[in-house]
Amino acid sequence: MDCFKGGGTEEEKQMKRRTKVIDAQLKKEKDIFKGTHRLLLLGAGESGKSTIVKQMKILHKDGYSDAERLEKVSDIRTNVKDIITTVLVAMTKFKPPLSLADPDNQRRKDWILEETQNPSFSDFSERFFNDVTALWKDTGVQACFKRSNEYQLIDSAAYFMDPEKVGEIEKEDYTPSDQDILRCRVLTSGIIETKFVVDRVNFHMFDVGGQRSERRKWIQCFNDVTAIIFVAASSSFDMVIREDGETNRLRESLTLYETIWNNRWLKKVSVILFLNKQDILKKKLEAGKDMGAHFPEFRTYVPPSEAYDKREPEDSEEFIRAKFYIRELFVRISRKSHDGRHYCYPHFTTAVNTENIRKVFNACRDIIQRMQLQRYELL
């Protein structure tokens, strides 16, 4: 009977106390895990996923510090270098080749192409920026730029090559603005996790590279996902992907979306669809780009009546038709294999517009909350 007195040895009591503490900590961590919304950003290369992540930092993580801004200076100057060299090289690839309008610019072109051959080039001198500005004004260079959908050029080329912007970037005390950082292009490799809190709700956003070579890493992020944010570049209807130089970018995005939608590991995960780069889509159509040449079905497409409910005064009929036609292409995939276990929620976005992303993300938060509750069978 003595063995039942005193509730066990002191060692056993300590073990019970430790077990109780561990159990309490595990419960706390489990509650935090259940209360954390994990968002997986997917999409083809150069669709704007990383720009969405930057916006979350600006909107929900106190933005960029002075030190972080200075870290971006090198990337932005490299963007300027890449833009001018890409256009200059592209001029020689066309048949017939495009020529410089000003013969005096030939020496500038030769110097820049020779100096920047080294991948580690970083001599952003006064001469470099002066030559860049002079070349960008050349009507031959501008003729090549207008055909940029026929080769690989970053979307922010016109923004960074504006003479006033080049003058800012050249200064020794240059500090990038939010807009400069949003438009800066750096290839995403691997998996980048961003954590932020909105109204005391934890969000973890995972951004993975969209190029074909990066997609094998996606499956690492499929477990315990609250929702997928699939980003598609609506403006890419007349472009080809960087990987093979042949496949239409928008068709690549549609194929990728169908793969994600039908993936057996994601059958219960709904998709928030960001039809991105609406600003560039609009400019392309205003410039006379023909979407029907790449998607013949578009020529006879009639948008739904809802397309005109929130139409802005400056929105052309062609733009309205194009944005809703692209939406229909994606939604059609979801409808074709819809089984009632996951849904598609489309939104029109311009990732470089902070106010637009603020409104869209706020509209998505209720959807994400419902997904989380359904995931843990609380709704």
XYZ file of C-alpha atoms in Angstrom:
379
model
C 0.000 0.000 0.000
C 2.922 2.343 0.606
C 3.545 2.608 -3.088
C 0.263 4.546 -3.581
C 1.074 7.247 -1.030
C 2.342 10.709 -1.945
C 1.319 10.593 -5.644
C 4.628 9.148 -6.909
C 8.282 10.105 -6.671
C 9.571 13.637 -7.135
C 11.046 12.607 -10.477
C 7.641 11.384 -11.665
C 6.025 14.632 -10.539
C 8.579 16.670 -12.491
C 7.999 14.504 -15.527
C 4.239 15.093 -15.311
C 4.805 18.843 -15.017
C 7.102 18.829 -18.047
C 4.579 16.773 -20.027
C 1.831 19.242 -19.114
C 3.955 22.187 -20.290
C 4.840 20.410 -23.542
C 1.176 19.518 -24.189
C 0.143 23.124 -23.584
C 2.851 24.377 -25.960
C 1.832 21.871 -28.639
C -1.801 22.951 -28.335
C -0.769 26.597 -28.622
C 1.311 25.892 -31.717
C -1.528 23.861 -33.223
C -3.977 26.726 -32.628
C -1.532 29.182 -34.221
C -1.077 26.824 -37.179
C -4.839 26.535 -37.649
C -5.183 30.310 -37.416
C -2.475 30.983 -40.012
C -3.585 31.472 -43.612
C -1.023 29.954 -45.986
C -1.228 31.461 -49.468
C 0.653 29.909 -52.363
C 1.494 32.259 -55.243
C 1.630 30.385 -58.549
C 1.804 31.450 -62.170
C 4.021 31.432 -65.227
C 7.259 33.395 -65.351
C 7.003 37.208 -65.370
C 3.321 37.224 -64.450
C 3.848 39.596 -61.509
C 3.904 37.239 -58.524
C 6.928 38.825 -56.875
C 5.359 42.264 -57.277
C 2.352 41.053 -55.266
C 4.754 39.975 -52.491
C 6.395 43.417 -52.547
C 2.972 45.013 -52.190
C 2.243 42.906 -49.103
C 5.458 44.223 -47.569
C 4.470 47.820 -48.388
C 0.884 47.410 -47.201
C 1.299 45.129 -44.191
C 4.963 45.072 -43.069
C 5.963 48.747 -42.629
C 7.357 48.955 -46.157
C 11.038 49.181 -47.109
C 13.677 50.631 -44.793
C 16.357 53.023 -46.085
C 18.886 50.186 -45.951
C 16.604 47.879 -47.974
C 16.039 50.616 -50.545
C 19.770 51.113 -51.019
C 20.154 47.366 -51.564
C 17.852 47.704 -54.602
C 19.999 50.359 -56.336
C 22.276 47.792 -57.972
C 19.302 45.717 -59.211
C 17.625 48.780 -60.739
C 20.801 49.941 -62.491
C 21.243 46.396 -63.779
C 17.673 46.579 -65.144
C 18.652 49.737 -67.081
C 21.706 47.948 -68.483
C 19.679 44.870 -69.434
C 16.976 46.944 -71.122
C 19.302 48.911 -73.391
C 21.464 45.906 -74.317
C 18.417 43.729 -75.001
C 16.959 46.298 -77.394
C 20.294 46.959 -79.126
C 20.873 43.242 -79.705
C 17.265 42.723 -80.835
C 17.764 45.363 -83.567
C 20.281 43.055 -85.255
C 17.985 40.002 -85.070
C 15.120 41.359 -87.139
C 14.941 40.624 -90.852
C 15.857 43.068 -92.222
C 17.838 44.419 -89.237
C 16.805 47.734 -87.720
C 19.321 50.558 -87.971
C 20.119 53.505 -85.742
C 18.689 56.754 -87.072
C 21.646 58.821 -85.875
C 25.014 57.510 -87.205
C 26.759 59.170 -84.242
C 24.983 56.706 -81.928
C 26.860 53.768 -83.460
C 29.927 54.443 -81.306
C 27.684 54.599 -78.218
C 26.064 51.305 -79.151
C 29.434 49.610 -79.766
C 30.868 50.886 -76.481
C 27.887 49.769 -74.368
C 27.697 46.316 -75.931
C 31.445 45.808 -75.515
C 31.585 47.091 -71.916
C 28.576 45.097 -70.723
C 29.742 41.735 -72.111
C 31.129 40.890 -68.680
C 28.266 39.397 -66.591
C 29.646 41.167 -63.505
C 29.604 44.600 -65.168
C 29.006 47.335 -62.601
C 30.666 50.432 -64.112
C 27.588 52.641 -64.061
C 29.536 55.761 -64.956
C 28.386 59.148 -66.210
C 29.337 58.062 -69.730
C 27.199 54.933 -69.417
C 24.057 56.873 -68.463
C 24.684 59.608 -71.057
C 25.016 57.019 -73.807
C 21.926 55.151 -72.606
C 19.864 58.358 -72.712
C 21.114 59.287 -76.186
C 20.471 55.806 -77.573
C 16.978 55.566 -76.093
C 16.011 58.781 -77.936
C 17.137 57.322 -81.261
C 14.104 56.637 -83.468
C 15.662 53.350 -84.621
C 15.851 52.160 -80.999
C 12.280 53.298 -80.439
C 11.121 51.373 -83.508
C 12.677 48.256 -82.007
C 11.127 48.977 -78.607
C 7.660 49.165 -80.193
C 8.157 45.564 -81.347
C 9.234 44.338 -77.899
C 6.534 41.657 -77.878
C 8.671 39.865 -80.491
C 11.603 39.386 -78.105
C 12.187 39.207 -74.342
C 12.072 42.632 -72.663
C 10.931 43.438 -69.132
C 7.611 45.293 -68.778
C 9.157 48.216 -66.927
C 11.441 49.235 -69.812
C 9.599 52.459 -70.652
C 9.394 53.382 -66.958
C 13.106 53.009 -66.214
C 14.299 54.434 -69.552
C 12.427 57.698 -69.197
C 15.203 60.363 -69.336
C 14.089 61.922 -66.057
C 14.123 58.529 -64.319
C 17.552 57.678 -65.766
C 18.778 61.001 -64.367
C 17.538 59.991 -60.899
C 19.072 56.510 -61.066
C 22.442 57.962 -62.108
C 22.842 60.103 -58.963
C 25.196 58.900 -56.230
C 22.569 59.580 -53.559
C 19.770 57.840 -55.486
C 17.221 56.191 -53.185
C 14.610 54.040 -54.959
C 10.938 54.897 -54.426
C 8.257 52.281 -53.761
C 7.313 52.428 -57.425
C 10.945 51.876 -58.485
C 11.140 48.796 -56.243
C 7.814 47.442 -57.478
C 8.909 47.741 -61.100
C 12.412 46.351 -60.579
C 12.733 42.896 -62.128
C 14.827 40.205 -60.419
C 14.393 36.554 -61.369
C 12.814 34.530 -58.542
C 14.611 31.291 -57.757
C 13.602 28.832 -55.048
C 10.852 29.482 -52.514
C 10.438 32.837 -50.790
C 8.205 33.009 -47.700
C 6.715 36.306 -46.537
C 4.918 36.579 -43.205
C 2.552 39.413 -42.333
C -0.404 40.181 -40.085
C -3.675 41.850 -41.095
C -6.186 42.676 -38.351
C -4.504 40.187 -35.989
C -4.725 37.389 -38.574
C -1.463 35.687 -39.580
C -0.676 35.224 -43.268
C 2.199 33.258 -44.768
C 2.677 33.872 -48.489
C 4.925 31.569 -50.527
C 6.342 32.844 -53.825
C 8.032 30.326 -56.109
C 9.734 30.895 -59.450
C 7.397 30.621 -62.432
C 9.879 29.496 -65.075
C 9.533 25.892 -66.189
C 12.795 24.909 -64.496
C 11.470 26.166 -61.148
C 8.105 24.391 -61.171
C 9.405 21.080 -59.852
C 9.848 22.895 -56.515
C 6.158 23.803 -56.289
C 5.041 20.476 -54.847
C 7.074 21.238 -51.707
C 4.530 23.955 -50.907
C 1.300 22.059 -51.631
C 0.797 20.717 -48.105
C -1.625 22.587 -45.791
C -2.317 25.404 -48.252
C -5.302 27.624 -47.421
C -5.634 29.064 -50.914
C -3.757 29.453 -54.167
C -3.326 32.882 -55.702
C -2.740 32.205 -59.384
C -1.287 35.206 -61.201
C -1.690 35.502 -64.973
C -0.339 38.323 -67.149
C -3.332 39.420 -69.232
C -1.054 41.583 -71.377
C 0.946 38.573 -72.584
C -1.515 37.580 -75.328
C 0.968 38.554 -78.073
C 4.215 37.346 -76.430
C 6.181 34.103 -76.251
C 7.777 32.549 -73.181
C 11.452 33.095 -72.427
C 12.174 29.363 -72.137
C 11.579 28.280 -75.750
C 10.875 31.491 -77.682
C 7.838 29.886 -79.327
C 4.997 29.134 -76.902
C 2.445 31.926 -76.503
C 2.706 33.263 -72.933
C -1.022 33.485 -72.281
C -1.580 29.956 -73.602
C 1.270 28.763 -71.358
C -0.480 30.393 -68.416
C -3.779 28.723 -69.313
C -2.115 25.314 -69.600
C -0.402 25.812 -66.248
C -3.654 26.902 -64.624
C -5.406 23.777 -65.898
C -2.599 21.626 -64.469
C -2.921 23.301 -61.070
C -6.725 23.168 -61.081
C -6.734 19.431 -61.816
C -3.822 18.505 -59.546
C -4.934 15.675 -57.252
C -3.188 17.244 -54.239
C -5.093 20.506 -54.685
C -8.607 19.236 -55.319
C -9.925 20.916 -52.159
C -7.919 24.132 -52.489
C -9.743 27.044 -54.107
C -7.988 29.453 -56.458
C -7.996 33.233 -56.294
C -7.224 34.260 -59.858
C -5.348 37.543 -60.375
C -5.723 38.612 -64.002
C -2.739 40.902 -63.782
C -1.135 43.683 -65.837
C -4.441 45.280 -66.804
C -2.600 48.579 -67.308
C -0.293 47.079 -69.948
C -3.174 45.237 -71.623
C -5.001 48.538 -71.965
C -1.966 50.328 -73.442
C -1.353 47.535 -75.938
C -4.907 47.656 -77.226
C -4.799 51.462 -77.433
C -1.618 51.103 -79.513
C -3.527 48.913 -81.984
C -2.304 45.450 -80.958
C -4.690 42.844 -82.370
C -5.707 40.212 -79.831
C -7.737 38.395 -82.482
C -4.543 37.633 -84.414
C -3.438 35.410 -81.529
C -6.850 34.259 -80.246
C -9.214 34.145 -83.259
C -12.215 33.345 -81.044
C -11.889 36.844 -79.569
C -13.120 38.465 -82.794
C -16.682 37.278 -82.171
C -16.634 37.336 -78.366
C -19.476 39.194 -76.639
C -18.824 40.067 -72.965
C -21.476 39.523 -70.267
C -23.632 42.462 -69.212
C -21.763 42.670 -65.884
C -18.681 43.763 -67.821
C -20.129 47.251 -68.086
C -21.282 47.645 -64.480
C -18.018 49.196 -63.237
C -16.697 50.499 -66.525
C -14.410 53.508 -66.217
C -15.083 56.407 -68.617
C -11.705 55.911 -70.312
C -12.182 52.149 -70.849
C -12.606 51.332 -74.524
C -14.986 48.692 -75.813
C -11.982 46.659 -76.997
C -10.410 46.723 -73.535
C -13.645 45.617 -71.846
C -14.020 42.761 -74.306
C -10.381 41.695 -73.934
C -10.243 41.617 -70.125
C -13.476 39.635 -69.844
C -12.523 37.310 -72.691
C -9.295 36.418 -70.882
C -11.276 35.898 -67.683
C -13.622 33.578 -69.571
C -10.682 31.473 -70.834
C -9.594 30.731 -67.257
C -13.069 30.341 -65.751
C -13.973 27.952 -68.553
C -11.227 25.589 -67.327
C -12.640 25.679 -63.787
C -16.194 25.054 -65.004
C -15.164 22.148 -67.210
C -13.941 20.029 -64.293
C -15.808 21.608 -61.374
C -16.703 19.065 -58.698
C -17.929 21.398 -55.941
C -14.836 20.903 -53.781
C -12.939 24.001 -54.879
C -13.801 27.275 -56.599
C -12.251 29.973 -58.763
C -12.500 33.634 -57.686
C -11.263 35.943 -60.512
C -10.046 39.525 -59.974
C -8.587 42.129 -62.326
C -5.297 43.465 -60.982
C -2.452 45.852 -61.694
C 0.300 44.659 -59.366
C 2.318 47.890 -59.500
C -0.732 49.870 -58.305
C -0.691 49.752 -54.501
C -4.251 50.999 -54.086
C -5.570 48.409 -56.527
C -3.824 45.565 -54.668
C -5.055 46.924 -51.328
C -8.678 46.809 -52.532
C -8.358 43.408 -54.182
C -6.623 41.787 -51.204
C -9.206 43.231 -48.797
C -11.949 41.764 -50.988
C -10.153 38.387 -50.917
C -9.705 38.215 -47.154
C -13.289 37.068 -46.463
C -12.889 34.383 -49.113
C -9.605 33.234 -47.570
C -11.159 33.178 -44.091
C -14.009 30.966 -45.326
C -11.502 28.632 -46.981
C -9.602 28.299 -43.715
C -12.743 27.548 -41.714
C -13.865 24.969 -44.259
C -10.424 23.380 -44.229
C -10.673 22.652 -40.506
C -14.392 21.851 -40.754
C -15.397 24.811 -38.631
C -17.897 26.055 -41.194
